Amino acid sequence: MANHTEEQELELEALEALFTREEEFEKLSSTSFRLSLLPCEEHEGTGHVAVTLFVEYVPTYPDAPPNWEIQASKGLDSEALEEVKKEISKVMEREVGAPMMYTVAEFVQDWLRARNKPQQSMYDQMMSRENAAVEQDANEEEEDEDEEPQYAGLGEKQLCAATERCTKEEFDRWAERFRQEMIDAGIWKGSAISGSRKGALTGKQLFERDASLATADTSCAEAEADEDAADENQKDNSCPEDTEKRMFWKDESLFEGADDEELPSD
């Protein structure tokens, strides 16, 4: 069975021998003491931060963590104190089973060294937050520019003078000429220009005007079959009416816009 009391006494003696600076170690009883910890020795520089630990052994220490608290601090805000408390608890849990207070004290001194800076005033803290926000915004803008370089500077680009800009009337005239050029070149189908296409008859309207058109495809098919069976001389004597009907069905421009008109529902 472990002799917890003996281990506690030996650790108190070791701590008293190691922390010799005035008021650095203070033995309060056979089971409790106080450690005042600084980030550096007095001759090594100025200590802007400090922590004072109160520790009391439980009967089963070191097989269980001691009771402890931070009784005093210097240069640390509430957020920093919460952080160091959590870290001290982690060290104690990791070291359970062996005397741990020198390890804890050494950890706290290292933690203080990393934060040994003069405490900022309220104004300095506010300015630090503002500078951090400005720097973050600048970084985000730089990332946006890296992701889309083709858009960089578009917001600052100068527009051309109002007298040099294209008016709606000029654009409409250009669009009309362009459409006619496309139709003349055979790239676009149809002959309507500048909206006059609305007057062109759709395929459905053509059938409604002349019911005989409904059988025009049959007549054309029969005429084509006759032409295939005849020789070149007979082709010259083919029916003009059938020829006109074939030409009608091959004129695809007559059916432009037929898809735009909905059929009546039953």
Short mmCIF file of C-alpha atoms in Angstrom, two decimals:
data_model
loop_
_atom_site.label_atom_id
_atom_site.label_comp_id
_atom_site.label_asym_id
_atom_site.label_seq_id
_atom_site.Cartn_x
_atom_site.Cartn_y
_atom_site.Cartn_z
CA MET A 1 0.00 0.00 0.00
CA ALA A 2 1.40 3.39 -1.03
CA ASN A 3 2.45 5.77 1.73
CA HIS A 4 0.74 8.92 0.51
CA THR A 5 1.77 11.03 3.51
CA GLU A 6 5.44 10.30 2.97
CA GLU A 7 5.25 11.16 -0.74
CA GLN A 8 3.53 14.43 0.09
CA GLU A 9 6.20 15.39 2.66
CA LEU A 10 9.02 14.59 0.21
CA GLU A 11 7.43 16.74 -2.50
CA LEU A 12 7.02 19.69 -0.12
CA GLU A 13 10.72 19.50 0.75
CA ALA A 14 11.67 19.35 -2.95
CA LEU A 15 9.51 22.34 -3.85
CA GLU A 16 10.95 24.39 -0.98
CA ALA A 17 14.46 23.65 -2.22
CA LEU A 18 13.67 24.44 -5.88
CA PHE A 19 11.64 27.64 -5.47
CA THR A 20 13.98 29.72 -3.32
CA ARG A 21 13.06 33.23 -4.39
CA GLU A 22 11.33 35.34 -1.75
CA GLU A 23 7.63 34.53 -1.49
CA GLU A 24 7.93 32.16 -4.46
CA PHE A 25 7.06 29.14 -2.29
CA GLU A 26 5.10 29.41 0.93
CA LYS A 27 4.30 26.33 3.03
CA LEU A 28 0.96 26.82 4.76
CA SER A 29 0.58 23.41 6.45
CA SER A 30 1.75 19.83 6.13
CA THR A 31 -0.70 19.37 3.24
CA SER A 32 -1.00 22.83 1.64
CA PHE A 33 1.21 25.51 0.09
CA ARG A 34 1.23 28.51 -2.21
CA LEU A 35 3.32 28.99 -5.38
CA SER A 36 3.84 32.44 -6.92
CA LEU A 37 4.99 31.84 -10.48
CA LEU A 38 6.59 34.33 -12.90
CA PRO A 39 7.56 33.93 -16.57
CA CYS A 40 11.27 34.57 -15.90
CA GLU A 41 13.87 35.22 -13.22
CA GLU A 42 14.16 38.77 -11.92
CA HIS A 43 17.52 39.34 -13.65
CA GLU A 44 16.25 37.99 -17.01
CA GLY A 45 13.71 40.72 -17.73
CA THR A 46 10.42 42.26 -16.74
CA GLY A 47 7.54 40.03 -15.78
CA HIS A 48 4.31 41.46 -17.12
CA VAL A 49 2.24 38.43 -16.12
CA ALA A 50 2.09 36.23 -13.02
CA VAL A 51 -0.01 33.52 -11.37
CA THR A 52 -0.32 32.48 -7.71
CA LEU A 53 -1.45 28.87 -7.15
CA PHE A 54 -2.93 27.57 -3.93
CA VAL A 55 -2.59 23.78 -3.60
CA GLU A 56 -3.95 21.39 -0.97
CA TYR A 57 -3.24 17.67 -1.02
CA VAL A 58 -6.09 15.18 -0.80
CA PRO A 59 -5.45 12.11 1.41
CA THR A 60 -4.74 9.86 -1.61
CA TYR A 61 -2.41 12.30 -3.46
CA PRO A 62 -0.52 11.62 -5.76
CA ASP A 63 -2.93 8.85 -6.83
CA ALA A 64 -5.54 11.60 -7.14
CA PRO A 65 -5.16 15.26 -8.19
CA PRO A 66 -4.91 17.82 -5.38
CA ASN A 67 -7.41 20.57 -4.70
CA TRP A 68 -6.17 23.82 -6.19
CA GLU A 69 -7.15 27.31 -7.37
CA ILE A 70 -5.63 30.46 -8.80
CA GLN A 71 -5.66 32.93 -5.92
CA ALA A 72 -4.08 35.86 -7.74
CA SER A 73 -2.91 36.84 -11.20
CA LYS A 74 -1.26 39.73 -13.03
CA GLY A 75 -1.61 40.90 -16.62
CA LEU A 76 -4.14 38.21 -17.58
CA ASP A 77 -7.75 38.73 -18.59
CA SER A 78 -10.59 36.34 -17.76
CA GLU A 79 -10.24 34.50 -21.07
CA ALA A 80 -6.54 33.82 -20.47
CA LEU A 81 -7.23 32.66 -16.90
CA GLU A 82 -9.85 30.19 -18.11
CA GLU A 83 -7.37 28.86 -20.64
CA VAL A 84 -4.57 28.29 -18.12
CA LYS A 85 -6.98 26.62 -15.68
CA LYS A 86 -8.00 24.10 -18.32
CA GLU A 87 -4.36 23.41 -19.19
CA ILE A 88 -3.39 22.90 -15.54
CA SER A 89 -6.23 20.39 -15.11
CA LYS A 90 -4.99 18.46 -18.16
CA VAL A 91 -1.44 18.29 -16.81
CA MET A 92 -2.64 17.02 -13.43
CA GLU A 93 -4.82 14.33 -14.98
CA ARG A 94 -1.91 13.20 -17.13
CA GLU A 95 0.50 13.02 -14.17
CA VAL A 96 -1.78 11.17 -11.71
CA GLY A 97 0.15 8.44 -9.89
CA ALA A 98 3.34 10.40 -9.25
CA PRO A 99 4.21 13.72 -7.51
CA MET A 100 3.19 16.33 -10.07
CA MET A 101 3.44 19.83 -8.64
CA TYR A 102 6.89 20.63 -9.99
CA THR A 103 5.71 19.55 -13.47
CA VAL A 104 2.62 21.77 -13.09
CA ALA A 105 4.71 24.76 -11.92
CA GLU A 106 7.13 24.34 -14.82
CA PHE A 107 4.23 24.20 -17.30
CA VAL A 108 2.67 27.39 -15.90
CA GLN A 109 6.00 29.25 -16.15
CA ASP A 110 6.35 28.24 -19.82
CA TRP A 111 2.76 29.30 -20.47
CA LEU A 112 3.45 32.69 -18.85
CA ARG A 113 6.63 33.21 -20.88
CA ALA A 114 4.65 32.84 -24.11
CA ARG A 115 2.31 35.64 -22.93
CA ASN A 116 4.76 37.94 -21.21
CA LYS A 117 3.57 41.21 -22.76
CA PRO A 118 2.43 44.49 -21.21
CA GLN A 119 -1.29 44.54 -20.56
CA GLN A 120 -3.14 46.69 -23.08
CA SER A 121 -5.40 49.54 -22.09
CA MET A 122 -9.05 49.50 -23.13
CA TYR A 123 -8.21 51.83 -26.00
CA ASP A 124 -5.31 49.64 -27.17
CA GLN A 125 -7.50 46.56 -27.05
CA MET A 126 -10.16 48.31 -29.13
CA MET A 127 -7.56 49.41 -31.71
CA SER A 128 -6.10 45.90 -31.86
CA ARG A 129 -9.53 44.46 -32.61
CA GLU A 130 -10.16 47.07 -35.31
CA ASN A 131 -6.77 46.45 -36.92
CA ALA A 132 -7.40 42.71 -36.87
CA ALA A 133 -10.78 43.24 -38.56
CA VAL A 134 -9.24 45.48 -41.24
CA GLU A 135 -6.51 42.94 -41.90
CA GLN A 136 -9.08 40.14 -42.19
CA ASP A 137 -11.14 42.16 -44.71
CA ALA A 138 -8.01 42.88 -46.74
CA ASN A 139 -7.13 39.19 -46.80
CA GLU A 140 -10.64 38.26 -47.93
CA GLU A 141 -10.53 40.85 -50.73
CA GLU A 142 -7.15 39.52 -51.84
CA GLU A 143 -8.54 35.98 -51.91
CA ASP A 144 -11.50 37.14 -54.02
CA GLU A 145 -9.14 38.81 -56.50
CA ASP A 146 -7.04 35.65 -56.72
CA GLU A 147 -10.11 33.50 -57.38
CA GLU A 148 -11.55 35.78 -60.13
CA PRO A 149 -8.72 37.78 -61.73
CA GLN A 150 -10.78 38.44 -64.87
CA TYR A 151 -13.12 40.66 -62.84
CA ALA A 152 -10.38 42.66 -61.09
CA GLY A 153 -10.81 46.42 -61.47
CA LEU A 154 -14.16 46.32 -63.26
CA GLY A 155 -15.78 48.40 -60.53
CA GLU A 156 -13.30 51.24 -61.12
CA LYS A 157 -13.34 51.08 -64.92
CA GLN A 158 -14.45 54.33 -66.64
CA LEU A 159 -17.49 54.19 -68.92
CA CYS A 160 -17.31 55.78 -72.36
CA ALA A 161 -18.79 59.26 -72.84
CA ALA A 162 -22.58 59.47 -73.20
CA THR A 163 -22.21 60.91 -76.73
CA GLU A 164 -20.29 57.79 -77.79
CA ARG A 165 -22.77 55.27 -76.45
CA CYS A 166 -25.16 53.34 -78.70
CA THR A 167 -28.80 54.44 -78.45
CA LYS A 168 -31.76 52.07 -78.63
CA GLU A 169 -32.74 53.37 -82.08
CA GLU A 170 -29.21 52.79 -83.41
CA PHE A 171 -29.17 49.29 -82.02
CA ASP A 172 -32.56 48.47 -83.54
CA ARG A 173 -31.38 49.66 -87.00
CA TRP A 174 -28.21 47.60 -86.69
CA ALA A 175 -30.18 44.52 -85.57
CA GLU A 176 -32.51 44.89 -88.58
CA ARG A 177 -29.61 45.08 -91.03
CA PHE A 178 -27.85 42.18 -89.36
CA ARG A 179 -30.95 39.97 -89.49
CA GLN A 180 -31.44 40.71 -93.20
CA GLU A 181 -27.80 39.88 -93.91
CA MET A 182 -28.17 36.53 -92.12
CA ILE A 183 -31.33 35.74 -94.11
CA ASP A 184 -29.73 36.75 -97.43
CA ALA A 185 -26.69 34.61 -96.65
CA GLY A 186 -28.91 31.59 -95.94
CA ILE A 187 -27.74 31.35 -92.31
CA TRP A 188 -31.17 32.24 -90.94
CA LYS A 189 -34.47 31.17 -92.49
CA GLY A 190 -37.37 33.45 -93.29
CA SER A 191 -37.87 36.81 -94.95
CA ALA A 192 -39.56 38.83 -92.18
CA ILE A 193 -37.67 41.89 -90.99
CA SER A 194 -38.01 44.12 -87.91
CA GLY A 195 -41.02 42.40 -86.43
CA SER A 196 -43.04 42.11 -89.70
CA ARG A 197 -42.84 38.38 -89.25
CA LYS A 198 -45.95 38.64 -87.15
CA GLY A 199 -47.94 39.04 -90.38
CA ALA A 200 -46.70 35.77 -91.89
CA LEU A 201 -49.20 32.89 -91.96
CA THR A 202 -48.48 29.84 -89.88
CA GLY A 203 -48.90 26.30 -91.22
CA LYS A 204 -52.13 25.89 -89.30
CA GLN A 205 -53.56 29.12 -90.75
CA LEU A 206 -52.66 27.98 -94.28
CA PHE A 207 -54.56 24.70 -93.79
CA GLU A 208 -57.57 26.55 -92.40
CA ARG A 209 -57.66 28.82 -95.48
CA ASP A 210 -57.48 25.96 -98.03
CA ALA A 211 -58.69 22.53 -96.90
CA SER A 212 -57.31 21.00 -100.13
CA LEU A 213 -53.81 21.46 -98.73
CA ALA A 214 -54.53 18.61 -96.32
CA THR A 215 -54.22 16.11 -99.21
CA ALA A 216 -51.32 17.90 -100.91
CA ASP A 217 -48.72 15.60 -99.44
CA THR A 218 -50.49 12.53 -100.89
CA SER A 219 -50.61 14.08 -104.37
CA CYS A 220 -46.97 15.01 -104.19
CA ALA A 221 -45.98 11.52 -103.11
CA GLU A 222 -47.92 10.00 -106.03
CA ALA A 223 -46.40 12.46 -108.48
CA GLU A 224 -42.89 11.70 -107.26
CA ALA A 225 -43.53 7.95 -107.63
CA ASP A 226 -44.69 8.50 -111.21
CA GLU A 227 -41.59 10.55 -111.97
CA ASP A 228 -39.29 7.82 -110.64
CA ALA A 229 -40.93 5.23 -112.92
CA ALA A 230 -40.85 7.46 -116.02
CA ASP A 231 -37.82 8.30 -118.15
CA GLU A 232 -36.30 11.79 -118.65
CA ASN A 233 -38.74 12.72 -121.46
CA GLN A 234 -41.77 11.92 -119.33
CA LYS A 235 -40.39 14.07 -116.52
CA ASP A 236 -40.51 17.06 -118.84
CA ASN A 237 -44.30 16.52 -119.23
CA SER A 238 -45.08 16.22 -115.52
CA CYS A 239 -48.14 17.98 -114.09
CA PRO A 240 -47.47 21.68 -113.31
CA GLU A 241 -49.98 21.58 -110.49
CA ASP A 242 -48.10 18.77 -108.75
CA THR A 243 -44.84 20.60 -109.26
CA GLU A 244 -46.26 23.69 -107.61
CA LYS A 245 -47.49 21.62 -104.68
CA ARG A 246 -44.05 20.03 -104.23
CA MET A 247 -42.44 23.44 -104.28
CA PHE A 248 -44.92 24.58 -101.62
CA TRP A 249 -44.03 21.76 -99.25
CA LYS A 250 -40.31 22.37 -99.74
CA ASP A 251 -40.69 26.02 -98.73
CA GLU A 252 -39.91 25.58 -95.01
CA SER A 253 -40.20 29.29 -94.30
CA LEU A 254 -44.01 29.01 -94.48
CA PHE A 255 -43.98 26.98 -91.25
CA GLU A 256 -41.79 29.29 -89.22
CA GLY A 257 -43.60 30.29 -86.05
CA ALA A 258 -46.03 27.33 -86.17
CA ASP A 259 -44.56 25.97 -82.93
CA ASP A 260 -45.26 29.27 -81.18
CA GLU A 261 -49.06 28.87 -81.47
CA GLU A 262 -50.72 26.47 -79.09
CA LEU A 263 -53.34 24.02 -80.38
CA PRO A 264 -56.74 24.28 -78.75
CA SER A 265 -57.31 21.68 -76.04
CA ASP A 266 -60.18 19.23 -76.41
#
